[in-house]
PDB file of C-alpha atoms in Angstrom:
ATOM      1  CA  MET A 293       4.523  26.292   3.387  1.00  0.00           C
ATOM      2  CA  SER A 294       3.476  22.940   3.074  1.00  0.00           C
ATOM      3  CA  ILE A 295       6.330  20.253   3.889  1.00  0.00           C
ATOM      4  CA  PHE A 296       4.982  18.449   0.853  1.00  0.00           C
ATOM      5  CA  ARG A 297       6.485  21.656  -1.135  1.00  0.00           C
ATOM      6  CA  VAL A 298       9.540  22.024   0.719  1.00  0.00           C
ATOM      7  CA  ARG A 299      10.615  18.536   0.611  1.00  0.00           C
ATOM      8  CA  ILE A 300       9.920  18.110  -3.121  1.00  0.00           C
ATOM      9  CA  SER A 301      11.461  21.729  -3.987  1.00  0.00           C
ATOM     10  CA  ALA A 302      14.606  20.918  -2.281  1.00  0.00           C
ATOM     11  CA  LEU A 303      14.961  17.242  -4.056  1.00  0.00           C
ATOM     12  CA  LEU A 304      14.161  18.716  -7.455  1.00  0.00           C
ATOM     13  CA  ALA A 305      16.484  21.486  -6.816  1.00  0.00           C
ATOM     14  CA  ALA A 306      19.359  19.043  -6.463  1.00  0.00           C
ATOM     15  CA  CYS A 307      18.219  17.539  -9.755  1.00  0.00           C
ATOM     16  CA  VAL A 308      18.370  20.813 -11.647  1.00  0.00           C
ATOM     17  CA  VAL A 309      21.810  21.546 -10.433  1.00  0.00           C
ATOM     18  CA  ALA A 310      22.640  17.605 -11.248  1.00  0.00           C
ATOM     19  CA  ALA A 311      20.959  17.555 -14.775  1.00  0.00           C
ATOM     20  CA  GLY A 312      21.029  21.219 -15.901  1.00  0.00           C
ATOM     21  CA  LEU A 313      17.271  20.877 -17.313  1.00  0.00           C
ATOM     22  CA  ALA A 314      15.246  24.177 -17.446  1.00  0.00           C
ATOM     23  CA  GLY A 315      12.196  21.687 -17.517  1.00  0.00           C
ATOM     24  CA  TRP A 316      13.218  20.927 -13.793  1.00  0.00           C
ATOM     25  CA  ALA A 317      13.648  24.497 -13.073  1.00  0.00           C
ATOM     26  CA  ASN A 318      10.011  25.370 -14.280  1.00  0.00           C
ATOM     27  CA  PHE A 319       8.258  21.975 -12.061  1.00  0.00           C
ATOM     28  CA  THR A 320       9.869  23.223  -8.874  1.00  0.00           C
ATOM     29  CA  THR A 321       8.213  26.924  -9.364  1.00  0.00           C
ATOM     30  CA  GLY A 322       4.999  25.074 -10.111  1.00  0.00           C
ATOM     31  CA  LYS A 323       4.903  26.105 -13.631  1.00  0.00           C
ATOM     32  CA  ALA A 324       4.209  23.839 -16.669  1.00  0.00           C
ATOM     33  CA  PRO A 325       7.234  23.552 -19.278  1.00  0.00           C
ATOM     34  CA  SER A 326       6.405  25.060 -22.457  1.00  0.00           C
ATOM     35  CA  ALA A 327       6.272  23.249 -25.455  1.00  0.00           C
ATOM     36  CA  SER A 328       9.664  23.690 -26.225  1.00  0.00           C
ATOM     37  CA  THR A 329      10.697  21.377 -23.783  1.00  0.00           C
ATOM     38  CA  GLY A 330       9.663  18.613 -25.442  1.00  0.00           C
ATOM     39  CA  GLY A 331       8.256  15.211 -24.645  1.00  0.00           C
ATOM     40  CA  ALA A 332      10.864  13.950 -22.317  1.00  0.00           C
ATOM     41  CA  GLN A 333      10.860  16.502 -19.776  1.00  0.00           C
ATOM     42  CA  ALA A 334       6.922  16.383 -20.027  1.00  0.00           C
ATOM     43  CA  ALA A 335       7.168  12.834 -18.913  1.00  0.00           C
ATOM     44  CA  ALA A 336       9.633  13.316 -16.044  1.00  0.00           C
ATOM     45  CA  ARG A 337       7.077  15.483 -13.945  1.00  0.00           C
ATOM     46  CA  SER A 338       4.490  12.807 -13.539  1.00  0.00           C
ATOM     47  CA  VAL A 339       5.181   9.333 -11.421  1.00  0.00           C
ATOM     48  CA  THR A 340       3.617   6.179 -11.322  1.00  0.00           C
ATOM     49  CA  VAL A 341       3.213   4.514  -7.979  1.00  0.00           C
ATOM     50  CA  TYR A 342       2.195   0.633  -7.638  1.00  0.00           C
ATOM     51  CA  ALA A 343       1.400   0.090  -3.853  1.00  0.00           C
ATOM     52  CA  ALA A 344      -0.371  -2.811  -1.702  1.00  0.00           C
ATOM     53  CA  ALA A 345      -4.291  -2.537  -1.822  1.00  0.00           C
ATOM     54  CA  SER A 346      -4.306  -1.751   1.886  1.00  0.00           C
ATOM     55  CA  LEU A 347      -2.736   1.440   0.984  1.00  0.00           C
ATOM     56  CA  LYS A 348      -5.295   2.811  -1.043  1.00  0.00           C
ATOM     57  CA  SER A 349      -6.633   5.542   1.405  1.00  0.00           C
ATOM     58  CA  PRO A 350      -3.489   6.849   2.696  1.00  0.00           C
ATOM     59  CA  PHE A 351      -1.604   6.841  -0.469  1.00  0.00           C
ATOM     60  CA  THR A 352      -4.763   8.630  -2.265  1.00  0.00           C
ATOM     61  CA  GLU A 353      -4.607  11.491  -0.091  1.00  0.00           C
ATOM     62  CA  ILE A 354      -0.833  11.621   0.046  1.00  0.00           C
ATOM     63  CA  ALA A 355      -0.598  11.591  -4.053  1.00  0.00           C
ATOM     64  CA  SER A 356      -3.376  14.547  -3.986  1.00  0.00           C
ATOM     65  CA  GLU A 357      -0.959  16.685  -1.485  1.00  0.00           C
ATOM     66  CA  PHE A 358       1.583  15.896  -3.600  1.00  0.00           C
ATOM     67  CA  GLU A 359      -0.191  17.095  -6.724  1.00  0.00           C
ATOM     68  CA  ALA A 360      -1.771  20.179  -5.019  1.00  0.00           C
ATOM     69  CA  ALA A 361       1.644  21.608  -3.583  1.00  0.00           C
ATOM     70  CA  ASN A 362       3.094  21.005  -6.934  1.00  0.00           C
ATOM     71  CA  PRO A 363       0.946  22.275  -9.854  1.00  0.00           C
ATOM     72  CA  GLY A 364       1.513  19.996 -13.003  1.00  0.00           C
ATOM     73  CA  THR A 365       2.825  16.904 -11.085  1.00  0.00           C
ATOM     74  CA  LYS A 366       0.550  13.806 -12.315  1.00  0.00           C
ATOM     75  CA  VAL A 367       0.740  10.700  -9.533  1.00  0.00           C
ATOM     76  CA  THR A 368      -0.764   7.716 -11.087  1.00  0.00           C
ATOM     77  CA  LEU A 369      -1.621   4.967  -8.662  1.00  0.00           C
ATOM     78  CA  ASN A 370      -2.278   1.544  -8.939  1.00  0.00           C
ATOM     79  CA  PHE A 371      -3.457  -0.532  -6.220  1.00  0.00           C
ATOM     80  CA  ALA A 372      -3.255  -4.430  -6.038  1.00  0.00           C
ATOM     81  CA  GLY A 373      -2.054  -7.193  -4.157  1.00  0.00           C
ATOM     82  CA  SER A 374       1.779  -6.825  -3.799  1.00  0.00           C
ATOM     83  CA  SER A 375       2.331 -10.236  -5.745  1.00  0.00           C
ATOM     84  CA  THR A 376       0.104  -8.982  -8.814  1.00  0.00           C
ATOM     85  CA  LEU A 377       2.348  -5.916  -8.265  1.00  0.00           C
ATOM     86  CA  VAL A 378       5.402  -7.808  -8.429  1.00  0.00           C
ATOM     87  CA  SER A 379       4.556  -9.776 -11.465  1.00  0.00           C
ATOM     88  CA  GLN A 380       3.386  -6.544 -13.294  1.00  0.00           C
ATOM     89  CA  ILE A 381       6.751  -4.915 -12.280  1.00  0.00           C
ATOM     90  CA  THR A 382       8.672  -8.261 -13.457  1.00  0.00           C
ATOM     91  CA  GLN A 383       6.843  -8.361 -16.472  1.00  0.00           C
ATOM     92  CA  GLY A 384       7.963  -4.656 -17.747  1.00  0.00           C
ATOM     93  CA  ALA A 385       4.973  -2.715 -16.369  1.00  0.00           C
ATOM     94  CA  PRO A 386       6.140   1.071 -16.306  1.00  0.00           C
ATOM     95  CA  ALA A 387       6.377   1.579 -12.362  1.00  0.00           C
ATOM     96  CA  ASP A 388       8.058   4.409 -10.783  1.00  0.00           C
ATOM     97  CA  VAL A 389       7.942   3.538  -6.951  1.00  0.00           C
ATOM     98  CA  PHE A 390       6.495  -0.016  -5.436  1.00  0.00           C
ATOM     99  CA  ALA A 391       5.295  -0.087  -2.233  1.00  0.00           C
ATOM    100  CA  SER A 392       4.748  -3.548  -0.790  1.00  0.00           C
ATOM    101  CA  ALA A 393       2.604  -4.757   2.186  1.00  0.00           C
ATOM    102  CA  ASP A 394       5.407  -7.269   3.224  1.00  0.00           C
ATOM    103  CA  SER A 395       8.949  -7.617   2.886  1.00  0.00           C
ATOM    104  CA  ARG A 396       8.924 -10.603   0.988  1.00  0.00           C
ATOM    105  CA  ASN A 397       7.784  -9.242  -2.361  1.00  0.00           C
ATOM    106  CA  MET A 398      10.055  -6.628  -2.120  1.00  0.00           C
ATOM    107  CA  ALA A 399      12.978  -8.708  -1.571  1.00  0.00           C
ATOM    108  CA  GLU A 400      11.561 -10.711  -4.454  1.00  0.00           C
ATOM    109  CA  LEU A 401      12.024  -7.810  -6.815  1.00  0.00           C
ATOM    110  CA  SER A 402      15.221  -6.947  -5.304  1.00  0.00           C
ATOM    111  CA  ALA A 403      16.567 -10.017  -5.948  1.00  0.00           C
ATOM    112  CA  ALA A 404      15.610  -9.778  -9.705  1.00  0.00           C
ATOM    113  CA  GLY A 405      17.564  -6.582  -9.845  1.00  0.00           C
ATOM    114  CA  LEU A 406      14.442  -4.450 -10.155  1.00  0.00           C
ATOM    115  CA  ILE A 407      14.778  -2.079  -7.776  1.00  0.00           C
ATOM    116  CA  ASP A 408      17.130   1.016  -7.259  1.00  0.00           C
ATOM    117  CA  GLY A 409      18.616   1.566  -3.941  1.00  0.00           C
ATOM    118  CA  THR A 410      17.804   0.218  -0.514  1.00  0.00           C
ATOM    119  CA  PRO A 411      13.781  -0.422   0.061  1.00  0.00           C
ATOM    120  CA  ILE A 412      12.770   2.093   3.282  1.00  0.00           C
ATOM    121  CA  ASN A 413      10.422   0.360   5.874  1.00  0.00           C
ATOM    122  CA  PHE A 414       7.435   3.048   6.488  1.00  0.00           C
ATOM    123  CA  ALA A 415       4.650   1.496   8.121  1.00  0.00           C
ATOM    124  CA  THR A 416       3.358  -1.750   9.798  1.00  0.00           C
ATOM    125  CA  ASN A 417      -0.105  -3.605   9.883  1.00  0.00           C
ATOM    126  CA  VAL A 418      -1.624  -6.349  11.864  1.00  0.00           C
ATOM    127  CA  LEU A 419      -4.877  -8.588  10.895  1.00  0.00           C
ATOM    128  CA  THR A 420      -8.155  -8.223  12.448  1.00  0.00           C
ATOM    129  CA  ILE A 421     -11.324 -10.315  12.046  1.00  0.00           C
ATOM    130  CA  ALA A 422     -13.949  -8.211   9.471  1.00  0.00           C
ATOM    131  CA  VAL A 423     -17.698  -9.518  10.056  1.00  0.00           C
ATOM    132  CA  PRO A 424     -20.635  -7.759   8.756  1.00  0.00           C
ATOM    133  CA  SER A 425     -21.872  -4.623  11.039  1.00  0.00           C
ATOM    134  CA  THR A 426     -24.623  -7.042  12.592  1.00  0.00           C
ATOM    135  CA  ASP A 427     -22.040  -9.781  13.086  1.00  0.00           C
ATOM    136  CA  PRO A 428     -24.832 -12.811  12.818  1.00  0.00           C
ATOM    137  CA  ALA A 429     -22.331 -15.618  13.322  1.00  0.00           C
ATOM    138  CA  SER A 430     -21.104 -14.032  17.055  1.00  0.00           C
ATOM    139  CA  LEU A 431     -17.655 -14.449  16.479  1.00  0.00           C
ATOM    140  CA  SER A 432     -15.469 -13.881  19.514  1.00  0.00           C
ATOM    141  CA  SER A 433     -11.958 -15.345  18.564  1.00  0.00           C
ATOM    142  CA  PHE A 434      -9.592 -16.206  15.882  1.00  0.00           C
ATOM    143  CA  THR A 435     -10.538 -19.966  16.672  1.00  0.00           C
ATOM    144  CA  ASP A 436     -14.063 -19.270  16.056  1.00  0.00           C
ATOM    145  CA  LEU A 437     -13.441 -18.699  12.098  1.00  0.00           C
ATOM    146  CA  ALA A 438     -12.872 -22.617  12.219  1.00  0.00           C
ATOM    147  CA  LYS A 439     -16.341 -23.466  13.421  1.00  0.00           C
ATOM    148  CA  PRO A 440     -18.556 -25.504  11.015  1.00  0.00           C
ATOM    149  CA  GLY A 441     -20.818 -23.222   8.797  1.00  0.00           C
ATOM    150  CA  ILE A 442     -18.824 -20.410   9.198  1.00  0.00           C
ATOM    151  CA  ARG A 443     -18.151 -18.859   5.459  1.00  0.00           C
ATOM    152  CA  VAL A 444     -14.292 -17.617   6.100  1.00  0.00           C
ATOM    153  CA  VAL A 445     -12.395 -15.610   3.129  1.00  0.00           C
ATOM    154  CA  ILE A 446      -9.185 -15.052   3.363  1.00  0.00           C
ATOM    155  CA  CYS A 447      -5.982 -13.901   1.175  1.00  0.00           C
ATOM    156  CA  GLU A 448      -4.340 -16.386  -1.022  1.00  0.00           C
ATOM    157  CA  PRO A 449      -1.299 -17.743   0.343  1.00  0.00           C
ATOM    158  CA  GLN A 450       1.263 -15.616  -2.026  1.00  0.00           C
ATOM    159  CA  VAL A 451      -0.147 -12.231  -0.929  1.00  0.00           C
ATOM    160  CA  PRO A 452       0.871 -10.437   2.297  1.00  0.00           C
ATOM    161  CA  CYS A 453      -2.749 -10.646   4.169  1.00  0.00           C
ATOM    162  CA  GLY A 454      -2.354 -14.594   3.111  1.00  0.00           C
ATOM    163  CA  SER A 455       1.112 -15.009   4.432  1.00  0.00           C
ATOM    164  CA  ALA A 456       0.018 -13.529   8.148  1.00  0.00           C
ATOM    165  CA  THR A 457      -3.001 -15.419   8.157  1.00  0.00           C
ATOM    166  CA  GLU A 458      -0.944 -18.688   7.740  1.00  0.00           C
ATOM    167  CA  LYS A 459       1.468 -17.751  10.242  1.00  0.00           C
ATOM    168  CA  VAL A 460      -1.356 -16.894  12.773  1.00  0.00           C
ATOM    169  CA  GLN A 461      -3.306 -20.445  11.791  1.00  0.00           C
ATOM    170  CA  LYS A 462       0.042 -22.004  12.972  1.00  0.00           C
ATOM    171  CA  ALA A 463       0.665 -19.909  15.953  1.00  0.00           C
ATOM    172  CA  THR A 464      -3.077 -20.916  17.343  1.00  0.00           C
ATOM    173  CA  GLY A 465      -2.685 -24.585  16.044  1.00  0.00           C
ATOM    174  CA  THR A 466      -6.287 -23.412  14.225  1.00  0.00           C
ATOM    175  CA  THR A 467      -6.741 -24.858  10.245  1.00  0.00           C
ATOM    176  CA  LEU A 468      -9.342 -22.857   8.066  1.00  0.00           C
ATOM    177  CA  LYS A 469     -11.348 -23.844   5.664  1.00  0.00           C
ATOM    178  CA  PRO A 470     -12.026 -20.652   3.896  1.00  0.00           C
ATOM    179  CA  VAL A 471     -14.789 -20.791   1.305  1.00  0.00           C
ATOM    180  CA  SER A 472     -12.763 -18.267  -1.122  1.00  0.00           C
ATOM    181  CA  GLU A 473      -8.905 -16.938  -1.284  1.00  0.00           C
ATOM    182  CA  GLU A 474      -8.891 -13.722  -2.877  1.00  0.00           C
ATOM    183  CA  SER A 475      -5.939 -11.964  -4.575  1.00  0.00           C
ATOM    184  CA  SER A 476      -6.171  -8.850  -2.014  1.00  0.00           C
ATOM    185  CA  VAL A 477      -7.301  -7.676   1.178  1.00  0.00           C
ATOM    186  CA  THR A 478      -9.903  -5.127  -0.556  1.00  0.00           C
ATOM    187  CA  ASP A 479     -11.093  -8.186  -2.314  1.00  0.00           C
ATOM    188  CA  VAL A 480     -11.639  -9.921   0.855  1.00  0.00           C
ATOM    189  CA  LEU A 481     -13.289  -7.313   2.656  1.00  0.00           C
ATOM    190  CA  GLY A 482     -15.453  -6.806  -0.315  1.00  0.00           C
ATOM    191  CA  LYS A 483     -17.084 -10.182   0.103  1.00  0.00           C
ATOM    192  CA  ILE A 484     -17.748  -9.313   3.683  1.00  0.00           C
ATOM    193  CA  THR A 485     -19.780  -6.040   2.683  1.00  0.00           C
ATOM    194  CA  SER A 486     -21.641  -7.939   0.085  1.00  0.00           C
ATOM    195  CA  GLY A 487     -22.819 -10.419   2.497  1.00  0.00           C
ATOM    196  CA  GLU A 488     -21.047 -13.728   0.734  1.00  0.00           C
ATOM    197  CA  ALA A 489     -19.249 -14.395   3.658  1.00  0.00           C
ATOM    198  CA  ASP A 490     -19.393 -14.569   7.414  1.00  0.00           C
ATOM    199  CA  ALA A 491     -16.207 -13.433   8.235  1.00  0.00           C
ATOM    200  CA  GLY A 492     -12.912 -12.416   6.484  1.00  0.00           C
ATOM    201  CA  LEU A 493      -9.234 -11.738   7.870  1.00  0.00           C
ATOM    202  CA  VAL A 494      -8.120  -8.444   6.825  1.00  0.00           C
ATOM    203  CA  TYR A 495      -6.124  -5.288   8.205  1.00  0.00           C
ATOM    204  CA  VAL A 496      -6.952  -2.913  11.208  1.00  0.00           C
ATOM    205  CA  THR A 497      -6.687  -0.243   8.466  1.00  0.00           C
ATOM    206  CA  ASP A 498      -9.199  -1.968   6.260  1.00  0.00           C
ATOM    207  CA  VAL A 499     -11.660  -2.111   9.097  1.00  0.00           C
ATOM    208  CA  LYS A 500     -11.290   1.403   9.927  1.00  0.00           C
ATOM    209  CA  THR A 501     -11.506   2.556   6.152  1.00  0.00           C
ATOM    210  CA  ALA A 502     -15.018   0.374   5.890  1.00  0.00           C
ATOM    211  CA  GLY A 503     -16.442   2.668   8.494  1.00  0.00           C
ATOM    212  CA  ASP A 504     -20.040   1.230   9.802  1.00  0.00           C
ATOM    213  CA  LYS A 505     -20.248  -1.219   6.721  1.00  0.00           C
ATOM    214  CA  VAL A 506     -18.418  -3.987   8.789  1.00  0.00           C
ATOM    215  CA  LYS A 507     -17.189  -4.530  12.317  1.00  0.00           C
ATOM    216  CA  GLY A 508     -13.517  -5.453  13.507  1.00  0.00           C
ATOM    217  CA  ILE A 509     -13.094  -8.061  15.880  1.00  0.00           C
ATOM    218  CA  SER A 510      -9.226  -8.063  17.209  1.00  0.00           C
ATOM    219  CA  PHE A 511      -7.349 -11.026  18.804  1.00  0.00           C
ATOM    220  CA  SER A 512      -4.230 -11.153  20.383  1.00  0.00           C
ATOM    221  CA  GLU A 513      -2.748 -13.830  18.095  1.00  0.00           C
ATOM    222  CA  SER A 514      -2.458 -11.068  15.547  1.00  0.00           C
ATOM    223  CA  ASN A 515       0.755  -9.652  16.910  1.00  0.00           C
ATOM    224  CA  GLN A 516       2.487 -12.734  15.805  1.00  0.00           C
ATOM    225  CA  ALA A 517       2.273 -11.871  12.228  1.00  0.00           C
ATOM    226  CA  VAL A 518       2.922  -8.069  11.972  1.00  0.00           C
ATOM    227  CA  ASN A 519       3.431  -7.008   8.291  1.00  0.00           C
ATOM    228  CA  THR A 520       6.190  -4.528   7.925  1.00  0.00           C
ATOM    229  CA  TYR A 521       5.562  -2.086   4.365  1.00  0.00           C
ATOM    230  CA  PRO A 522       8.925  -1.072   2.162  1.00  0.00           C
ATOM    231  CA  ILE A 523       8.806   1.310  -0.276  1.00  0.00           C
ATOM    232  CA  ALA A 524      11.564   1.703  -2.988  1.00  0.00           C
ATOM    233  CA  THR A 525      12.368   3.370  -6.387  1.00  0.00           C
ATOM    234  CA  VAL A 526      11.748   0.746  -9.348  1.00  0.00           C
ATOM    235  CA  GLY A 527      15.169   0.424 -11.175  1.00  0.00           C
ATOM    236  CA  SER A 528      13.333   0.800 -14.734  1.00  0.00           C
ATOM    237  CA  SER A 529      12.394   4.228 -13.931  1.00  0.00           C
ATOM    238  CA  LYS A 530      12.939   7.149 -15.823  1.00  0.00           C
ATOM    239  CA  ASN A 531      11.467   9.691 -13.106  1.00  0.00           C
ATOM    240  CA  THR A 532      13.772   8.576 -10.599  1.00  0.00           C
ATOM    241  CA  GLU A 533      14.064  12.335  -9.149  1.00  0.00           C
ATOM    242  CA  LEU A 534       9.970  12.512  -8.937  1.00  0.00           C
ATOM    243  CA  ALA A 535      10.080   8.854  -7.648  1.00  0.00           C
ATOM    244  CA  ASN A 536      11.872   9.919  -4.720  1.00  0.00           C
ATOM    245  CA  ALA A 537      10.744  12.818  -3.772  1.00  0.00           C
ATOM    246  CA  PHE A 538       7.300  11.084  -3.551  1.00  0.00           C
ATOM    247  CA  ILE A 539       9.134   8.273  -1.475  1.00  0.00           C
ATOM    248  CA  GLY A 540      10.418  11.232   0.636  1.00  0.00           C
ATOM    249  CA  VAL A 541       7.082  12.628   1.634  1.00  0.00           C
ATOM    250  CA  VAL A 542       5.510   9.122   2.125  1.00  0.00           C
ATOM    251  CA  THR A 543       8.663   8.429   4.554  1.00  0.00           C
ATOM    252  CA  GLY A 544       8.516  12.129   6.121  1.00  0.00           C
ATOM    253  CA  SER A 545       6.617  13.654   8.713  1.00  0.00           C
ATOM    254  CA  GLU A 546       3.549  14.352   6.972  1.00  0.00           C
ATOM    255  CA  GLY A 547       3.239  11.052   5.692  1.00  0.00           C
ATOM    256  CA  LYS A 548       3.659   9.220   8.763  1.00  0.00           C
ATOM    257  CA  LYS A 549       0.592  11.457   9.909  1.00  0.00           C
ATOM    258  CA  VAL A 550      -1.588  10.667   7.162  1.00  0.00           C
ATOM    259  CA  LEU A 551      -0.767   6.793   7.771  1.00  0.00           C
ATOM    260  CA  GLY A 552      -1.098   6.877  11.215  1.00  0.00           C
ATOM    261  CA  ASP A 553      -4.509   8.544  10.611  1.00  0.00           C
ATOM    262  CA  ALA A 554      -5.424   5.611   8.998  1.00  0.00           C
ATOM    263  CA  GLY A 555      -4.525   3.328  11.436  1.00  0.00           C
ATOM    264  CA  PHE A 556      -0.979   2.172   9.976  1.00  0.00           C
ATOM    265  CA  GLY A 557       1.663   1.370  13.024  1.00  0.00           C
ATOM    266  CA  ALA A 558       5.218   2.814  12.757  1.00  0.00           C
ATOM    267  CA  PRO A 559       7.828   0.690  11.359  1.00  0.00           C
TER     268      PRO A 559
END
């Protein structure tokens, strides 16, 4: 039996005892609730996850496995820069789970009283230089990005990948002059793959996901800006049991394997 089913069944069985809802009993057996169970219980069979853009590949896989192991369950995924997601949740967006690419944005929601419980760190990531597969600028180090004529793209400062970029600049004494600053790491990668930039700073996981579309150039100073990824249930969630079940999968052995295969490090 899949660990996804075991973990979710255990969590939701506890919800059945606590809430005494027949609809939840149907969920744990993988059966869709009847029409008589009403809209409230039908809504409880779905979970909306707001996650950092760099998590798109592994979270899409985890969500698919989560749904397959529990027929009738729907996971809705919303990916964007962590700071953008914080703004959306602060403005009342109906998120059940928030997974950030850094601790700072999670702390902002926690301080605002918008997070339920204590966030769990589940992964780490570091920056790398992404260049077109042919590397026309012949770059080999972080300081090369400051050379005249090099079109560099980075993330905005408030975005985790942008904050990490600032830390590396300080650590190396290098000042970059980017041609653009993007709201998410995937937008930076898009500038590289489209030929609009000679290089960009993205996560190692993004380069791995892009395959042969780009080439990654590692640099030792990246360890000066390791990003830790936390995940938590949003305080306004009406589907906390299912949200906690999804988080349990992300932080469990199956989630760790998917994240590891995508290039993420352990927290």
